[in-house]
């Protein structure tokens, strides 16, 4: 985990791709932390569900490194844009038409096992059969 204090005493965190080429540094705490087991998230992450933290636009301190984006339509028909490292392919963050400028960061890119747990699992009906829901998790099908 990379967590440091800046000059104003606000905690910052950096999420980065596997090769370290693409980094996004944000301040403060996430507005929402969630997981989603829709089939799009399964394909985009290559695993059973996405685990993401949403930060408001003013939380973004800076973004460095080469990046590529891929835009697709969501279930609701609005665009979602995923940003990934062109070297190692890690999907580091995304934004979308419905997010009003907020950024959604792949929690694994913080490499912080102490990160807040997801409060909600979206598309819970699509989750893999072995995944038992943790106590207290809100589920949305
Ligand atoms: Zn990379
Ligand atoms: Zn999803």
mmCIF file with all atom_site columns, N, CA and C in Angstrom, residues 61-110:
data_model
loop_
_atom_site.group_PDB
_atom_site.id
_atom_site.type_symbol
_atom_site.label_atom_id
_atom_site.label_alt_id
_atom_site.label_comp_id
_atom_site.label_asym_id
_atom_site.label_entity_id
_atom_site.label_seq_id
_atom_site.pdbx_PDB_ins_code
_atom_site.Cartn_x
_atom_site.Cartn_y
_atom_site.Cartn_z
_atom_site.occupancy
_atom_site.B_iso_or_equiv
_atom_site.pdbx_formal_charge
_atom_site.auth_seq_id
_atom_site.auth_comp_id
_atom_site.auth_asym_id
_atom_site.auth_atom_id
_atom_site.pdbx_PDB_model_num
ATOM 1   N N  . UNK A 1 61  ? -5.971  13.526 -7.485  1.00 0.00 ? 61  UNK A N  1
ATOM 2   C CA . UNK A 1 61  ? -4.820  14.434 -7.366  1.00 0.00 ? 61  UNK A CA 1
ATOM 3   C C  . UNK A 1 61  ? -4.086  14.485 -8.698  1.00 0.00 ? 61  UNK A C  1
ATOM 4   N N  . UNK A 1 62  ? -3.693  13.344 -9.226  1.00 0.00 ? 62  UNK A N  1
ATOM 5   C CA . UNK A 1 62  ? -3.073  13.294 -10.542 1.00 0.00 ? 62  UNK A CA 1
ATOM 6   C C  . UNK A 1 62  ? -3.062  11.874 -11.094 1.00 0.00 ? 62  UNK A C  1
ATOM 7   N N  . UNK A 1 63  ? -2.890  11.822 -12.408 1.00 0.00 ? 63  UNK A N  1
ATOM 8   C CA . UNK A 1 63  ? -2.814  10.545 -13.124 1.00 0.00 ? 63  UNK A CA 1
ATOM 9   C C  . UNK A 1 63  ? -1.556  10.611 -13.969 1.00 0.00 ? 63  UNK A C  1
ATOM 10  N N  . UNK A 1 64  ? -0.721  9.587  -13.888 1.00 0.00 ? 64  UNK A N  1
ATOM 11  C CA . UNK A 1 64  ? 0.513   9.597  -14.675 1.00 0.00 ? 64  UNK A CA 1
ATOM 12  C C  . UNK A 1 64  ? 0.656   8.276  -15.428 1.00 0.00 ? 64  UNK A C  1
ATOM 13  N N  . UNK A 1 65  ? 1.337   8.354  -16.552 1.00 0.00 ? 65  UNK A N  1
ATOM 14  C CA . UNK A 1 65  ? 1.663   7.150  -17.315 1.00 0.00 ? 65  UNK A CA 1
ATOM 15  C C  . UNK A 1 65  ? 0.808   7.007  -18.560 1.00 0.00 ? 65  UNK A C  1
ATOM 16  N N  . UNK A 1 66  ? 1.281   6.156  -19.452 1.00 0.00 ? 66  UNK A N  1
ATOM 17  C CA . UNK A 1 66  ? 0.546   5.870  -20.684 1.00 0.00 ? 66  UNK A CA 1
ATOM 18  C C  . UNK A 1 66  ? -0.733  5.134  -20.344 1.00 0.00 ? 66  UNK A C  1
ATOM 19  N N  . UNK A 1 67  ? -1.760  5.424  -21.086 1.00 0.00 ? 67  UNK A N  1
ATOM 20  C CA . UNK A 1 67  ? -3.026  4.726  -20.856 1.00 0.00 ? 67  UNK A CA 1
ATOM 21  C C  . UNK A 1 67  ? -3.825  4.639  -22.143 1.00 0.00 ? 67  UNK A C  1
ATOM 22  N N  . UNK A 1 68  ? -4.662  3.642  -22.159 1.00 0.00 ? 68  UNK A N  1
ATOM 23  C CA . UNK A 1 68  ? -5.618  3.464  -23.250 1.00 0.00 ? 68  UNK A CA 1
ATOM 24  C C  . UNK A 1 68  ? -6.995  3.368  -22.634 1.00 0.00 ? 68  UNK A C  1
ATOM 25  N N  . UNK A 1 69  ? -7.980  3.696  -23.428 1.00 0.00 ? 69  UNK A N  1
ATOM 26  C CA . UNK A 1 69  ? -9.351  3.592  -22.925 1.00 0.00 ? 69  UNK A CA 1
ATOM 27  C C  . UNK A 1 69  ? -10.190 2.754  -23.871 1.00 0.00 ? 69  UNK A C  1
ATOM 28  N N  . UNK A 1 70  ? -11.211 2.168  -23.297 1.00 0.00 ? 70  UNK A N  1
ATOM 29  C CA . UNK A 1 70  ? -12.153 1.382  -24.074 1.00 0.00 ? 70  UNK A CA 1
ATOM 30  C C  . UNK A 1 70  ? -13.552 1.730  -23.585 1.00 0.00 ? 70  UNK A C  1
ATOM 31  N N  . UNK A 1 71  ? -14.400 2.186  -24.501 1.00 0.00 ? 71  UNK A N  1
ATOM 32  C CA . UNK A 1 71  ? -15.736 2.619  -24.129 1.00 0.00 ? 71  UNK A CA 1
ATOM 33  C C  . UNK A 1 71  ? -16.765 1.599  -24.599 1.00 0.00 ? 71  UNK A C  1
ATOM 34  N N  . UNK A 1 72  ? -17.677 1.274  -23.733 1.00 0.00 ? 72  UNK A N  1
ATOM 35  C CA . UNK A 1 72  ? -18.745 0.346  -24.098 1.00 0.00 ? 72  UNK A CA 1
ATOM 36  C C  . UNK A 1 72  ? -20.059 0.856  -23.522 1.00 0.00 ? 72  UNK A C  1
ATOM 37  N N  . UNK A 1 73  ? -21.138 0.203  -23.917 1.00 0.00 ? 73  UNK A N  1
ATOM 38  C CA . UNK A 1 73  ? -22.454 0.515  -23.376 1.00 0.00 ? 73  UNK A CA 1
ATOM 39  C C  . UNK A 1 73  ? -22.715 -0.331 -22.140 1.00 0.00 ? 73  UNK A C  1
ATOM 40  N N  . UNK A 1 74  ? -23.321 0.276  -21.135 1.00 0.00 ? 74  UNK A N  1
ATOM 41  C CA . UNK A 1 74  ? -23.701 -0.498 -19.942 1.00 0.00 ? 74  UNK A CA 1
ATOM 42  C C  . UNK A 1 74  ? -25.093 -1.092 -20.149 1.00 0.00 ? 74  UNK A C  1
ATOM 43  N N  . UNK A 1 75  ? -25.543 -1.843 -19.155 1.00 0.00 ? 75  UNK A N  1
ATOM 44  C CA . UNK A 1 75  ? -26.887 -2.429 -19.198 1.00 0.00 ? 75  UNK A CA 1
ATOM 45  C C  . UNK A 1 75  ? -27.952 -1.363 -19.452 1.00 0.00 ? 75  UNK A C  1
ATOM 46  N N  . UNK A 1 76  ? -27.732 -0.188 -18.881 1.00 0.00 ? 76  UNK A N  1
ATOM 47  C CA . UNK A 1 76  ? -28.735 0.874  -18.994 1.00 0.00 ? 76  UNK A CA 1
ATOM 48  C C  . UNK A 1 76  ? -28.622 1.647  -20.311 1.00 0.00 ? 76  UNK A C  1
ATOM 49  N N  . UNK A 1 77  ? -27.611 1.306  -21.133 1.00 0.00 ? 77  UNK A N  1
ATOM 50  C CA . UNK A 1 77  ? -27.448 1.975  -22.422 1.00 0.00 ? 77  UNK A CA 1
ATOM 51  C C  . UNK A 1 77  ? -26.547 3.198  -22.368 1.00 0.00 ? 77  UNK A C  1
ATOM 52  N N  . UNK A 1 78  ? -26.059 3.545  -21.204 1.00 0.00 ? 78  UNK A N  1
ATOM 53  C CA . UNK A 1 78  ? -25.150 4.691  -21.100 1.00 0.00 ? 78  UNK A CA 1
ATOM 54  C C  . UNK A 1 78  ? -23.700 4.212  -21.202 1.00 0.00 ? 78  UNK A C  1
ATOM 55  N N  . UNK A 1 79  ? -22.792 5.125  -21.603 1.00 0.00 ? 79  UNK A N  1
ATOM 56  C CA . UNK A 1 79  ? -21.417 4.677  -21.814 1.00 0.00 ? 79  UNK A CA 1
ATOM 57  C C  . UNK A 1 79  ? -20.646 4.504  -20.511 1.00 0.00 ? 79  UNK A C  1
ATOM 58  N N  . UNK A 1 80  ? -19.745 3.551  -20.569 1.00 0.00 ? 80  UNK A N  1
ATOM 59  C CA . UNK A 1 80  ? -18.796 3.279  -19.487 1.00 0.00 ? 80  UNK A CA 1
ATOM 60  C C  . UNK A 1 80  ? -17.429 3.227  -20.155 1.00 0.00 ? 80  UNK A C  1
ATOM 61  N N  . UNK A 1 81  ? -16.452 3.909  -19.590 1.00 0.00 ? 81  UNK A N  1
ATOM 62  C CA . UNK A 1 81  ? -15.126 3.921  -20.198 1.00 0.00 ? 81  UNK A CA 1
ATOM 63  C C  . UNK A 1 81  ? -14.096 3.356  -19.226 1.00 0.00 ? 81  UNK A C  1
ATOM 64  N N  . UNK A 1 82  ? -13.400 2.330  -19.681 1.00 0.00 ? 82  UNK A N  1
ATOM 65  C CA . UNK A 1 82  ? -12.406 1.671  -18.851 1.00 0.00 ? 82  UNK A CA 1
ATOM 66  C C  . UNK A 1 82  ? -11.019 2.118  -19.298 1.00 0.00 ? 82  UNK A C  1
ATOM 67  N N  . UNK A 1 83  ? -10.167 2.420  -18.337 1.00 0.00 ? 83  UNK A N  1
ATOM 68  C CA . UNK A 1 83  ? -8.819  2.887  -18.645 1.00 0.00 ? 83  UNK A CA 1
ATOM 69  C C  . UNK A 1 83  ? -7.818  1.853  -18.144 1.00 0.00 ? 83  UNK A C  1
ATOM 70  N N  . UNK A 1 84  ? -6.919  1.476  -19.031 1.00 0.00 ? 84  UNK A N  1
ATOM 71  C CA . UNK A 1 84  ? -5.976  0.410  -18.696 1.00 0.00 ? 84  UNK A CA 1
ATOM 72  C C  . UNK A 1 84  ? -4.580  0.750  -19.194 1.00 0.00 ? 84  UNK A C  1
ATOM 73  N N  . UNK A 1 85  ? -3.606  0.051  -18.663 1.00 0.00 ? 85  UNK A N  1
ATOM 74  C CA . UNK A 1 85  ? -2.215  0.245  -19.054 1.00 0.00 ? 85  UNK A CA 1
ATOM 75  C C  . UNK A 1 85  ? -1.960  -0.483 -20.379 1.00 0.00 ? 85  UNK A C  1
ATOM 76  N N  . UNK A 1 86  ? -1.387  0.221  -21.387 1.00 0.00 ? 86  UNK A N  1
ATOM 77  C CA . UNK A 1 86  ? -1.140  -0.430 -22.670 1.00 0.00 ? 86  UNK A CA 1
ATOM 78  C C  . UNK A 1 86  ? -0.008  -1.461 -22.616 1.00 0.00 ? 86  UNK A C  1
ATOM 79  N N  . UNK A 1 87  ? 0.799   -1.417 -21.575 1.00 0.00 ? 87  UNK A N  1
ATOM 80  C CA . UNK A 1 87  ? 1.903   -2.374 -21.466 1.00 0.00 ? 87  UNK A CA 1
ATOM 81  C C  . UNK A 1 87  ? 1.456   -3.674 -20.809 1.00 0.00 ? 87  UNK A C  1
ATOM 82  N N  . UNK A 1 88  ? 0.849   -3.578 -19.618 1.00 0.00 ? 88  UNK A N  1
ATOM 83  C CA . UNK A 1 88  ? 0.510   -4.805 -18.890 1.00 0.00 ? 88  UNK A CA 1
ATOM 84  C C  . UNK A 1 88  ? -0.979  -5.133 -18.939 1.00 0.00 ? 88  UNK A C  1
ATOM 85  N N  . UNK A 1 89  ? -1.802  -4.206 -19.390 1.00 0.00 ? 89  UNK A N  1
ATOM 86  C CA . UNK A 1 89  ? -3.220  -4.490 -19.582 1.00 0.00 ? 89  UNK A CA 1
ATOM 87  C C  . UNK A 1 89  ? -4.097  -4.357 -18.353 1.00 0.00 ? 89  UNK A C  1
ATOM 88  N N  . UNK A 1 90  ? -3.530  -3.988 -17.214 1.00 0.00 ? 90  UNK A N  1
ATOM 89  C CA . UNK A 1 90  ? -4.349  -3.863 -15.999 1.00 0.00 ? 90  UNK A CA 1
ATOM 90  C C  . UNK A 1 90  ? -5.412  -2.774 -16.150 1.00 0.00 ? 90  UNK A C  1
ATOM 91  N N  . UNK A 1 91  ? -6.636  -3.102 -15.810 1.00 0.00 ? 91  UNK A N  1
ATOM 92  C CA . UNK A 1 91  ? -7.725  -2.124 -15.807 1.00 0.00 ? 91  UNK A CA 1
ATOM 93  C C  . UNK A 1 91  ? -7.641  -1.367 -14.481 1.00 0.00 ? 91  UNK A C  1
ATOM 94  N N  . UNK A 1 92  ? -7.197  -0.113 -14.531 1.00 0.00 ? 92  UNK A N  1
ATOM 95  C CA . UNK A 1 92  ? -6.926  0.630  -13.299 1.00 0.00 ? 92  UNK A CA 1
ATOM 96  C C  . UNK A 1 92  ? -8.140  1.427  -12.832 1.00 0.00 ? 92  UNK A C  1
ATOM 97  N N  . UNK A 1 93  ? -8.825  2.079  -13.755 1.00 0.00 ? 93  UNK A N  1
ATOM 98  C CA . UNK A 1 93  ? -10.002 2.862  -13.331 1.00 0.00 ? 93  UNK A CA 1
ATOM 99  C C  . UNK A 1 93  ? -10.988 2.991  -14.470 1.00 0.00 ? 93  UNK A C  1
ATOM 100 N N  . UNK A 1 94  ? -12.161 3.431  -14.115 1.00 0.00 ? 94  UNK A N  1
ATOM 101 C CA . UNK A 1 94  ? -13.193 3.657  -15.122 1.00 0.00 ? 94  UNK A CA 1
ATOM 102 C C  . UNK A 1 94  ? -14.024 4.864  -14.754 1.00 0.00 ? 94  UNK A C  1
ATOM 103 N N  . UNK A 1 95  ? -14.670 5.427  -15.755 1.00 0.00 ? 95  UNK A N  1
ATOM 104 C CA . UNK A 1 95  ? -15.676 6.442  -15.489 1.00 0.00 ? 95  UNK A CA 1
ATOM 105 C C  . UNK A 1 95  ? -16.849 6.163  -16.415 1.00 0.00 ? 95  UNK A C  1
ATOM 106 N N  . UNK A 1 96  ? -17.879 6.947  -16.261 1.00 0.00 ? 96  UNK A N  1
ATOM 107 C CA . UNK A 1 96  ? -19.072 6.633  -17.035 1.00 0.00 ? 96  UNK A CA 1
ATOM 108 C C  . UNK A 1 96  ? -20.042 7.781  -17.082 1.00 0.00 ? 96  UNK A C  1
ATOM 109 N N  . UNK A 1 97  ? -20.923 7.692  -18.041 1.00 0.00 ? 97  UNK A N  1
ATOM 110 C CA . UNK A 1 97  ? -21.914 8.740  -18.264 1.00 0.00 ? 97  UNK A CA 1
ATOM 111 C C  . UNK A 1 97  ? -22.776 8.965  -17.022 1.00 0.00 ? 97  UNK A C  1
ATOM 112 N N  . UNK A 1 98  ? -23.049 7.906  -16.301 1.00 0.00 ? 98  UNK A N  1
ATOM 113 C CA . UNK A 1 98  ? -23.945 8.018  -15.151 1.00 0.00 ? 98  UNK A CA 1
ATOM 114 C C  . UNK A 1 98  ? -23.216 8.442  -13.875 1.00 0.00 ? 98  UNK A C  1
ATOM 115 N N  . UNK A 1 99  ? -21.902 8.668  -13.942 1.00 0.00 ? 99  UNK A N  1
ATOM 116 C CA . UNK A 1 99  ? -21.120 8.884  -12.724 1.00 0.00 ? 99  UNK A CA 1
ATOM 117 C C  . UNK A 1 99  ? -20.817 10.349 -12.425 1.00 0.00 ? 99  UNK A C  1
ATOM 118 N N  . UNK A 1 100 ? -21.250 11.266 -13.285 1.00 0.00 ? 100 UNK A N  1
ATOM 119 C CA . UNK A 1 100 ? -21.071 12.712 -13.051 1.00 0.00 ? 100 UNK A CA 1
ATOM 120 C C  . UNK A 1 100 ? -19.628 13.079 -12.728 1.00 0.00 ? 100 UNK A C  1
ATOM 121 N N  . UNK A 1 101 ? -18.696 12.519 -13.464 1.00 0.00 ? 101 UNK A N  1
ATOM 122 C CA . UNK A 1 101 ? -17.296 12.900 -13.270 1.00 0.00 ? 101 UNK A CA 1
ATOM 123 C C  . UNK A 1 101 ? -16.568 12.109 -12.197 1.00 0.00 ? 101 UNK A C  1
ATOM 124 N N  . UNK A 1 102 ? -17.268 11.279 -11.468 1.00 0.00 ? 102 UNK A N  1
ATOM 125 C CA . UNK A 1 102 ? -16.598 10.457 -10.458 1.00 0.00 ? 102 UNK A CA 1
ATOM 126 C C  . UNK A 1 102 ? -15.711 9.427  -11.160 1.00 0.00 ? 102 UNK A C  1
ATOM 127 N N  . UNK A 1 103 ? -14.735 8.917  -10.437 1.00 0.00 ? 103 UNK A N  1
ATOM 128 C CA . UNK A 1 103 ? -13.858 7.888  -10.975 1.00 0.00 ? 103 UNK A CA 1
ATOM 129 C C  . UNK A 1 103 ? -13.999 6.643  -10.107 1.00 0.00 ? 103 UNK A C  1
ATOM 130 N N  . UNK A 1 104 ? -13.980 5.502  -10.762 1.00 0.00 ? 104 UNK A N  1
ATOM 131 C CA . UNK A 1 104 ? -14.135 4.227  -10.064 1.00 0.00 ? 104 UNK A CA 1
ATOM 132 C C  . UNK A 1 104 ? -12.835 3.454  -10.242 1.00 0.00 ? 104 UNK A C  1
ATOM 133 N N  . UNK A 1 105 ? -12.173 3.182  -9.146  1.00 0.00 ? 105 UNK A N  1
ATOM 134 C CA . UNK A 1 105 ? -10.842 2.577  -9.201  1.00 0.00 ? 105 UNK A CA 1
ATOM 135 C C  . UNK A 1 105 ? -10.918 1.100  -8.821  1.00 0.00 ? 105 UNK A C  1
ATOM 136 N N  . UNK A 1 106 ? -10.190 0.263  -9.549  1.00 0.00 ? 106 UNK A N  1
ATOM 137 C CA . UNK A 1 106 ? -10.097 -1.158 -9.221  1.00 0.00 ? 106 UNK A CA 1
ATOM 138 C C  . UNK A 1 106 ? -9.340  -1.281 -7.896  1.00 0.00 ? 106 UNK A C  1
ATOM 139 N N  . UNK A 1 107 ? -10.004 -1.791 -6.870  1.00 0.00 ? 107 UNK A N  1
ATOM 140 C CA . UNK A 1 107 ? -9.425  -1.778 -5.519  1.00 0.00 ? 107 UNK A CA 1
ATOM 141 C C  . UNK A 1 107 ? -8.113  -2.562 -5.461  1.00 0.00 ? 107 UNK A C  1
ATOM 142 N N  . UNK A 1 108 ? -8.011  -3.642 -6.222  1.00 0.00 ? 108 UNK A N  1
ATOM 143 C CA . UNK A 1 108 ? -6.774  -4.430 -6.214  1.00 0.00 ? 108 UNK A CA 1
ATOM 144 C C  . UNK A 1 108 ? -5.548  -3.607 -6.592  1.00 0.00 ? 108 UNK A C  1
ATOM 145 N N  . UNK A 1 109 ? -5.745  -2.545 -7.358  1.00 0.00 ? 109 UNK A N  1
ATOM 146 C CA . UNK A 1 109 ? -4.614  -1.708 -7.791  1.00 0.00 ? 109 UNK A CA 1
ATOM 147 C C  . UNK A 1 109 ? -4.006  -0.907 -6.642  1.00 0.00 ? 109 UNK A C  1
ATOM 148 N N  . UNK A 1 110 ? -4.712  -0.819 -5.514  1.00 0.00 ? 110 UNK A N  1
ATOM 149 C CA . UNK A 1 110 ? -4.123  -0.183 -4.332  1.00 0.00 ? 110 UNK A CA 1
ATOM 150 C C  . UNK A 1 110 ? -3.189  -1.146 -3.593  1.00 0.00 ? 110 UNK A C  1
#
